[in-house]
Amino acid sequence: MTVLTYAEKINLAATAIERACGKADIAVVLGSGLGDYVEALQDASSIDYHDIPHFPISTVEGHKGRWYAGTLHGKTVYMMQGRFHAYEGYDLAEVTMPIRVMQKLGVSTIILTNAAGGVNLDYQAGDLMLITDFLNLSGKNPLTGSNLDEYGPRFPDMTYALDRELQALTLAVAEKQHIPLQKGVYCWLNGPTYETPAEIRMTRALGADAVGMSTVPEIIVARHGGTRVLGLSCITNMAAGVLDQPLNHAEVMEMGNKVKDTFRKLLDGVIEAL
Ligand code: HPA
């Protein structure tokens, strides 16, 4: 039996997606509760993750598991309805395989969205946040192991992990549309437990504004491969201990649902302005 390398698996997945959906210039990863945004695509085509060879399958409620392509404001766009998280048991090569596939298919801009807990005490549930930088407190890195030299260097720079131009463009769009947009540092912790109040105090002391269980491995791999990346969080709840009440996934989904129209308006404006 031949054992395929990771690079070969990426190529096979990319070929299947290209066959089903063609190519695209922009890719959007839709976080918890934001999957309905695929409805915005014109001339949409799609492929189920099950039908993409070597692709992982999403297991979380609110993450459906389909790869879409279509046009929006005259631009070709992929949308991933459902992402992979380390807490599901995937290794980070699997978690970030979609980003490699996007790079293989020539995507120039990746927009990562997520649901996050608000750590900054000036935030409120329902706020949207532009990710300006990240803290990786997971103890893991998706580039661990032999380097994929054809994608990027062994020691990639993370000074400008989140693209500055895309941030400026997003802030301008938000201002024009009168959408309040926080700017902050996203902290990745593995999950699946929500954090303890002590952990949240720690992340705040370290400079985090929001906390979540995704996105950072994808940012790292996007940057490694030289793809420009924008990150947007929906603050679905205040993080543990900020309010004297427990957290649950239903609340996260519900708030995601409440703000999805504003979120879409912002995303739409960004894609139009790209
Ligand atoms: N913590 C971690 N991940 C999350 C949260 C949170 O409070 N809310 C949404 N995703």
mmCIF file with all atom_site columns, C-alpha atoms in Angstrom, residues 1 7 9 34 39 53-54 61 84 90 151 158 173 182 210 239 253 262:
data_model
loop_
_atom_site.group_PDB
_atom_site.id
_atom_site.type_symbol
_atom_site.label_atom_id
_atom_site.label_alt_id
_atom_site.label_comp_id
_atom_site.label_asym_id
_atom_site.label_entity_id
_atom_site.label_seq_id
_atom_site.pdbx_PDB_ins_code
_atom_site.Cartn_x
_atom_site.Cartn_y
_atom_site.Cartn_z
_atom_site.occupancy
_atom_site.B_iso_or_equiv
_atom_site.pdbx_formal_charge
_atom_site.auth_seq_id
_atom_site.auth_comp_id
_atom_site.auth_asym_id
_atom_site.auth_atom_id
_atom_site.pdbx_PDB_model_num
ATOM 1  C CA . MET A 1 1   ? 0.000   0.000  0.000  1.00 0.00 ? 1   MET A CA 1
ATOM 2  C CA . ALA A 1 7   ? 1.542   17.409 0.377  1.00 0.00 ? 7   ALA A CA 1
ATOM 3  C CA . LYS A 1 9   ? -3.120  14.595 0.195  1.00 0.00 ? 9   LYS A CA 1
ATOM 4  C CA . LEU A 1 34  ? -22.351 32.059 10.691 1.00 0.00 ? 34  LEU A CA 1
ATOM 5  C CA . GLU A 1 39  ? -26.683 31.996 0.801  1.00 0.00 ? 39  GLU A CA 1
ATOM 6  C CA . PRO A 1 53  ? -10.385 12.960 -0.466 1.00 0.00 ? 53  PRO A CA 1
ATOM 7  C CA . HIS A 1 54  ? -8.310  13.057 2.744  1.00 0.00 ? 54  HIS A CA 1
ATOM 8  C CA . GLU A 1 61  ? -23.095 21.540 15.944 1.00 0.00 ? 61  GLU A CA 1
ATOM 9  C CA . PHE A 1 84  ? -11.918 21.774 12.167 1.00 0.00 ? 84  PHE A CA 1
ATOM 10 C CA . TYR A 1 90  ? -7.629  16.352 14.835 1.00 0.00 ? 90  TYR A CA 1
ATOM 11 C CA . TYR A 1 151 ? 4.748   26.635 0.851  1.00 0.00 ? 151 TYR A CA 1
ATOM 12 C CA . MET A 1 158 ? 4.528   36.685 12.608 1.00 0.00 ? 158 MET A CA 1
ATOM 13 C CA . VAL A 1 173 ? -15.920 49.640 5.663  1.00 0.00 ? 173 VAL A CA 1
ATOM 14 C CA . GLN A 1 182 ? -13.702 46.526 18.335 1.00 0.00 ? 182 GLN A CA 1
ATOM 15 C CA . ALA A 1 210 ? -11.080 37.796 23.285 1.00 0.00 ? 210 ALA A CA 1
ATOM 16 C CA . ALA A 1 239 ? -15.737 35.018 28.928 1.00 0.00 ? 239 ALA A CA 1
ATOM 17 C CA . MET A 1 253 ? -25.057 29.873 18.802 1.00 0.00 ? 253 MET A CA 1
ATOM 18 C CA . THR A 1 262 ? -24.567 42.805 10.880 1.00 0.00 ? 262 THR A CA 1
#
